[in-house]
Amino acid sequence: MQRLLVTGGAGFIGANFVRHVVEQTEAAVVVLDKLTYASSPEALEGLPPGRVELVTGDVTDESLVDTLVSRLTGPEDAVVHFAAESHNDNSLHDPSPFIQTNIVGTFVLLEAVRRHEVRLHHISTDEVYGDLELDAPERFTEATPYRPSSPYSSSKASADHLVRAWVRSFGVRATISNCSNNYGPWQHVEKFIPRQITNLLAGGRVKLYGSGENVRDWIHAEDHSSAVLAILDRGRIGETYLIGADGERSNLDVVRTLLTLLGHQADDFDHVTDRPGHDLRYAIDSGKLRDELGWRPAHRDLHEGLAATIDWYREHRLWWEPKKATVETAYAAKGQ
Ligand code: NAD
Ligand code: TDX
């Protein structure tokens, strides 16, 4: 039986991935997660016994990581590395945990997979490529030069460079994927879409940074998961694959859609203080992934996806409500 070690598997995308693996494969999963404020161990509840084990621990803990990686002895076994500090705004307030987890954590994992000759798939982001002009004809490809802007994106870029160096210098069997902005169930209320949905469900107001002209390229977390499975299964070692679902929208457009879906006037929102260094536009060309591996997204209609996500947050109030006050107090202190 295939065994996967999924770091950060109690986070938003990691937990969606673990659920997807349980539904779509026979693999057994060990999750290594520090259970930071961003985690949702609840998302792993109810999965079939024997398929998923949660180990609480830090990806920078060399001895623990070595032990877990040493158990991956089968030819199909692999590590899928999601664990990260993931929120840009937090990285502007205190970059330190981003350097520790995202860079040092990836280094510790690389050394363990090198020692035990285990396959690694490293999860990264389109933010390593910096941003594009609104009217630029091009989108990011695997050949776009790295130009990260924030402490978060530069820590992810550093981790990507380490992975490539370990492939070339030590022959580590690794692949990398850089995905665009995810949405869907279990996303923390600090992030853009769940923040606005839960603000409205809690009787508050929508908060748009700056003018709202910034563009993000949205993909459902389930499509990110199916792409990662395709790369694990058929991806070429040493290669990078960009993951995206042609979901470019301005933040203003997303906010108007959410307001309308929740029965409010489309312009009933607050403009708040912009994010320092705010990237203008991300856009992914996922042609390589589609042509080489035959991957296609299942969620192609963002409007439908957002409506379903609103329903999910309506039904999971007990999960998100206790997280809301701390997040909103921190945003309010920054005028956001
Ligand atoms: P998240 O913040 O929701 O989850 C991160 C998880 O990692 C949490 O469960 C947390 O407890 C765990 N973690 C943090 N530090 C750890 C440590 N030192 N040791 C072990 N576990 C630790 O993040 P997410 O949005 O699910 O992102 C997951 C991955 O996907 C990240 O690598 C991120 O860079 C990447 N990514 C995210 C997006 C997005 O839109 N959210 C897009 C592209 C790529
Ligand atoms: O309240 C808000 N209002 C607002 O206008 C928040 C929280 C955000 N925004 C804007 C900032 C961005 O332009 O919305 C956009 C999306 O913001 P985030 O959800 O913070 O995502 P982003 O900074 O784009 O990064 C996300 O996608 C790439 C993830 O958090 C990263 O982990 C991933 O790598």
mmCIF file of C-alpha atoms in Angstrom, residues 84-261:
data_model
loop_
_atom_site.group_PDB
_atom_site.id
_atom_site.type_symbol
_atom_site.label_atom_id
_atom_site.label_comp_id
_atom_site.label_asym_id
_atom_site.label_seq_id
_atom_site.Cartn_x
_atom_site.Cartn_y
_atom_site.Cartn_z
ATOM 1 C CA ALA A 84 4.041 26.694 5.770
ATOM 2 C CA GLU A 85 3.190 30.006 7.283
ATOM 3 C CA SER A 86 0.894 31.162 4.494
ATOM 4 C CA HIS A 87 -0.542 34.632 5.140
ATOM 5 C CA ASN A 88 1.123 37.644 3.487
ATOM 6 C CA ASP A 89 -0.302 40.136 5.991
ATOM 7 C CA ASN A 90 1.187 38.186 8.922
ATOM 8 C CA SER A 91 4.570 38.068 7.186
ATOM 9 C CA LEU A 92 4.584 41.879 7.070
ATOM 10 C CA HIS A 93 3.972 42.023 10.836
ATOM 11 C CA ASP A 94 6.495 39.309 11.879
ATOM 12 C CA PRO A 95 8.563 37.528 9.212
ATOM 13 C CA SER A 96 10.408 35.275 11.676
ATOM 14 C CA PRO A 97 8.124 32.184 11.638
ATOM 15 C CA PHE A 98 8.039 32.388 7.834
ATOM 16 C CA ILE A 99 11.833 32.042 7.652
ATOM 17 C CA GLN A 100 11.807 29.220 10.194
ATOM 18 C CA THR A 101 8.981 27.094 8.843
ATOM 19 C CA ASN A 102 9.112 27.853 5.134
ATOM 20 C CA ILE A 103 12.887 27.864 4.623
ATOM 21 C CA VAL A 104 14.421 25.909 7.523
ATOM 22 C CA GLY A 105 11.491 23.441 7.522
ATOM 23 C CA THR A 106 12.015 22.694 3.818
ATOM 24 C CA PHE A 107 15.758 22.263 4.415
ATOM 25 C CA VAL A 108 15.130 19.753 7.237
ATOM 26 C CA LEU A 109 12.725 17.797 5.040
ATOM 27 C CA LEU A 110 15.148 17.810 2.081
ATOM 28 C CA GLU A 111 17.926 16.394 4.246
ATOM 29 C CA ALA A 112 15.615 13.615 5.479
ATOM 30 C CA VAL A 113 14.430 12.619 1.972
ATOM 31 C CA ARG A 114 18.070 12.733 0.816
ATOM 32 C CA ARG A 115 19.180 10.366 3.617
ATOM 33 C CA HIS A 116 16.321 7.919 3.054
ATOM 34 C CA GLU A 117 16.018 8.330 -0.755
ATOM 35 C CA VAL A 118 12.320 9.178 -0.601
ATOM 36 C CA ARG A 119 10.310 11.019 -3.302
ATOM 37 C CA LEU A 120 9.237 14.577 -2.388
ATOM 38 C CA HIS A 121 6.563 16.824 -3.839
ATOM 39 C CA HIS A 122 6.999 20.431 -2.757
ATOM 40 C CA ILE A 123 3.969 22.735 -2.712
ATOM 41 C CA SER A 124 4.672 26.315 -3.700
ATOM 42 C CA THR A 125 2.859 29.393 -4.927
ATOM 43 C CA ASP A 126 2.588 31.627 -7.990
ATOM 44 C CA GLU A 127 3.642 34.535 -5.754
ATOM 45 C CA VAL A 128 7.309 33.587 -6.256
ATOM 46 C CA TYR A 129 7.036 35.217 -9.707
ATOM 47 C CA GLY A 130 6.089 38.640 -8.317
ATOM 48 C CA ASP A 131 3.242 40.440 -10.056
ATOM 49 C CA LEU A 132 2.065 41.371 -13.562
ATOM 50 C CA GLU A 133 0.642 44.579 -14.979
ATOM 51 C CA LEU A 134 -3.159 44.529 -15.286
ATOM 52 C CA ASP A 135 -3.023 44.730 -19.077
ATOM 53 C CA ALA A 136 0.077 42.538 -19.647
ATOM 54 C CA PRO A 137 -0.623 39.923 -22.327
ATOM 55 C CA GLU A 138 1.547 37.257 -20.663
ATOM 56 C CA ARG A 139 0.781 34.943 -17.762
ATOM 57 C CA PHE A 140 3.265 33.160 -15.452
ATOM 58 C CA THR A 141 4.883 30.031 -16.909
ATOM 59 C CA GLU A 142 7.504 27.622 -15.542
ATOM 60 C CA ALA A 143 10.127 29.829 -17.312
ATOM 61 C CA THR A 144 9.135 33.124 -15.617
ATOM 62 C CA PRO A 145 12.036 34.522 -13.505
ATOM 63 C CA TYR A 146 11.558 34.629 -9.725
ATOM 64 C CA ARG A 147 10.742 38.140 -8.371
ATOM 65 C CA PRO A 148 9.014 37.716 -4.981
ATOM 66 C CA SER A 149 7.735 40.813 -3.180
ATOM 67 C CA SER A 150 6.821 39.937 0.414
ATOM 68 C CA PRO A 151 8.532 38.109 3.283
ATOM 69 C CA TYR A 152 6.029 35.266 2.647
ATOM 70 C CA SER A 153 6.645 34.953 -1.089
ATOM 71 C CA SER A 154 10.418 35.354 -0.722
ATOM 72 C CA SER A 155 10.476 32.568 1.892
ATOM 73 C CA LYS A 156 8.545 30.301 -0.511
ATOM 74 C CA ALA A 157 10.928 31.273 -3.348
ATOM 75 C CA SER A 158 13.899 30.376 -1.123
ATOM 76 C CA ALA A 159 12.374 26.964 -0.401
ATOM 77 C CA ASP A 160 11.844 26.327 -4.139
ATOM 78 C CA HIS A 161 15.523 27.130 -4.803
ATOM 79 C CA LEU A 162 16.599 24.692 -2.080
ATOM 80 C CA VAL A 163 14.487 21.923 -3.636
ATOM 81 C CA ARG A 164 16.013 22.507 -7.104
ATOM 82 C CA ALA A 165 19.536 22.559 -5.645
ATOM 83 C CA TRP A 166 18.929 19.252 -3.805
ATOM 84 C CA VAL A 167 17.654 17.689 -7.035
ATOM 85 C CA ARG A 168 20.699 18.799 -9.013
ATOM 86 C CA SER A 169 23.425 18.385 -6.388
ATOM 87 C CA PHE A 170 22.221 15.274 -4.549
ATOM 88 C CA GLY A 171 19.874 13.583 -7.006
ATOM 89 C CA VAL A 172 16.884 13.963 -4.682
ATOM 90 C CA ARG A 173 13.698 12.785 -6.465
ATOM 91 C CA ALA A 174 11.542 15.891 -6.171
ATOM 92 C CA THR A 175 8.880 17.797 -8.088
ATOM 93 C CA ILE A 176 7.529 21.302 -7.414
ATOM 94 C CA SER A 177 4.141 22.857 -8.084
ATOM 95 C CA ASN A 178 3.301 26.566 -7.972
ATOM 96 C CA CYS A 179 -0.424 27.126 -7.603
ATOM 97 C CA SER A 180 -2.608 30.222 -7.801
ATOM 98 C CA ASN A 181 -5.028 31.482 -5.093
ATOM 99 C CA ASN A 182 -7.176 28.718 -3.593
ATOM 100 C CA TYR A 183 -10.714 28.926 -2.236
ATOM 101 C CA GLY A 184 -13.081 26.347 -0.748
ATOM 102 C CA PRO A 185 -13.951 24.650 2.563
ATOM 103 C CA TRP A 186 -11.758 25.018 5.677
ATOM 104 C CA GLN A 187 -9.947 28.207 4.594
ATOM 105 C CA HIS A 188 -9.009 30.321 7.612
ATOM 106 C CA VAL A 189 -11.097 33.465 8.193
ATOM 107 C CA GLU A 190 -7.983 35.660 7.915
ATOM 108 C CA LYS A 191 -7.946 35.089 4.131
ATOM 109 C CA PHE A 192 -9.828 37.287 1.634
ATOM 110 C CA ILE A 193 -12.849 35.194 0.593
ATOM 111 C CA PRO A 194 -13.704 33.572 3.962
ATOM 112 C CA ARG A 195 -13.116 36.894 5.712
ATOM 113 C CA GLN A 196 -15.749 38.632 3.591
ATOM 114 C CA ILE A 197 -18.243 35.731 3.754
ATOM 115 C CA THR A 198 -17.988 35.443 7.534
ATOM 116 C CA ASN A 199 -18.071 39.227 8.009
ATOM 117 C CA LEU A 200 -21.440 39.244 6.214
ATOM 118 C CA LEU A 201 -22.751 36.120 8.001
ATOM 119 C CA ALA A 202 -21.792 37.743 11.343
ATOM 120 C CA GLY A 203 -23.555 41.025 10.482
ATOM 121 C CA GLY A 204 -20.337 42.954 9.696
ATOM 122 C CA ARG A 205 -19.094 44.653 6.538
ATOM 123 C CA VAL A 206 -16.888 43.649 3.635
ATOM 124 C CA LYS A 207 -13.333 45.087 3.718
ATOM 125 C CA LEU A 208 -11.571 45.749 0.428
ATOM 126 C CA TYR A 209 -7.863 46.716 0.404
ATOM 127 C CA GLY A 210 -7.164 49.868 -1.615
ATOM 128 C CA SER A 211 -9.067 50.296 -4.863
ATOM 129 C CA GLY A 212 -9.723 46.561 -5.316
ATOM 130 C CA GLU A 213 -8.255 46.529 -8.832
ATOM 131 C CA ASN A 214 -5.781 43.791 -7.814
ATOM 132 C CA VAL A 215 -6.351 40.552 -9.702
ATOM 133 C CA ARG A 216 -6.058 37.034 -8.308
ATOM 134 C CA ASP A 217 -6.388 33.777 -10.291
ATOM 135 C CA TRP A 218 -8.808 31.604 -8.278
ATOM 136 C CA ILE A 219 -8.810 27.793 -8.151
ATOM 137 C CA HIS A 220 -10.881 25.457 -5.985
ATOM 138 C CA ALA A 221 -8.778 23.566 -3.397
ATOM 139 C CA GLU A 222 -10.132 20.272 -4.760
ATOM 140 C CA ASP A 223 -8.642 21.075 -8.188
ATOM 141 C CA HIS A 224 -5.303 21.908 -6.536
ATOM 142 C CA SER A 225 -5.492 18.456 -4.878
ATOM 143 C CA SER A 226 -6.242 16.581 -8.106
ATOM 144 C CA ALA A 227 -3.341 18.382 -9.811
ATOM 145 C CA VAL A 228 -0.930 17.378 -7.031
ATOM 146 C CA LEU A 229 -2.081 13.748 -7.309
ATOM 147 C CA ALA A 230 -1.492 13.866 -11.080
ATOM 148 C CA ILE A 231 2.055 15.187 -10.523
ATOM 149 C CA LEU A 232 2.776 12.550 -7.861
ATOM 150 C CA ASP A 233 1.537 9.884 -10.218
ATOM 151 C CA ARG A 234 2.905 11.014 -13.597
ATOM 152 C CA GLY A 235 5.092 14.111 -13.051
ATOM 153 C CA ARG A 236 8.687 14.017 -14.250
ATOM 154 C CA ILE A 237 11.304 14.135 -11.464
ATOM 155 C CA GLY A 238 13.069 17.497 -11.235
ATOM 156 C CA GLU A 239 10.247 19.311 -13.033
ATOM 157 C CA THR A 240 8.067 22.222 -11.942
ATOM 158 C CA TYR A 241 4.365 22.411 -12.847
ATOM 159 C CA LEU A 242 2.199 25.523 -12.572
ATOM 160 C CA ILE A 243 -1.358 24.873 -11.361
ATOM 161 C CA GLY A 244 -4.208 27.209 -12.301
ATOM 162 C CA ALA A 245 -7.821 27.093 -13.488
ATOM 163 C CA ASP A 246 -8.170 30.289 -15.583
ATOM 164 C CA GLY A 247 -9.974 32.048 -12.725
ATOM 165 C CA GLU A 248 -8.660 35.622 -12.985
ATOM 166 C CA ARG A 249 -10.903 38.163 -11.205
ATOM 167 C CA SER A 250 -10.335 41.562 -9.612
ATOM 168 C CA ASN A 251 -10.887 41.696 -5.854
ATOM 169 C CA LEU A 252 -13.622 44.244 -6.528
ATOM 170 C CA ASP A 253 -15.398 41.779 -8.783
ATOM 171 C CA VAL A 254 -15.170 38.989 -6.154
ATOM 172 C CA VAL A 255 -16.480 41.296 -3.427
ATOM 173 C CA ARG A 256 -19.447 42.349 -5.576
ATOM 174 C CA THR A 257 -20.251 38.709 -6.370
ATOM 175 C CA LEU A 258 -20.141 37.708 -2.677
ATOM 176 C CA LEU A 259 -22.318 40.665 -1.644
ATOM 177 C CA THR A 260 -24.894 39.847 -4.317
ATOM 178 C CA LEU A 261 -24.930 36.130 -3.481
#
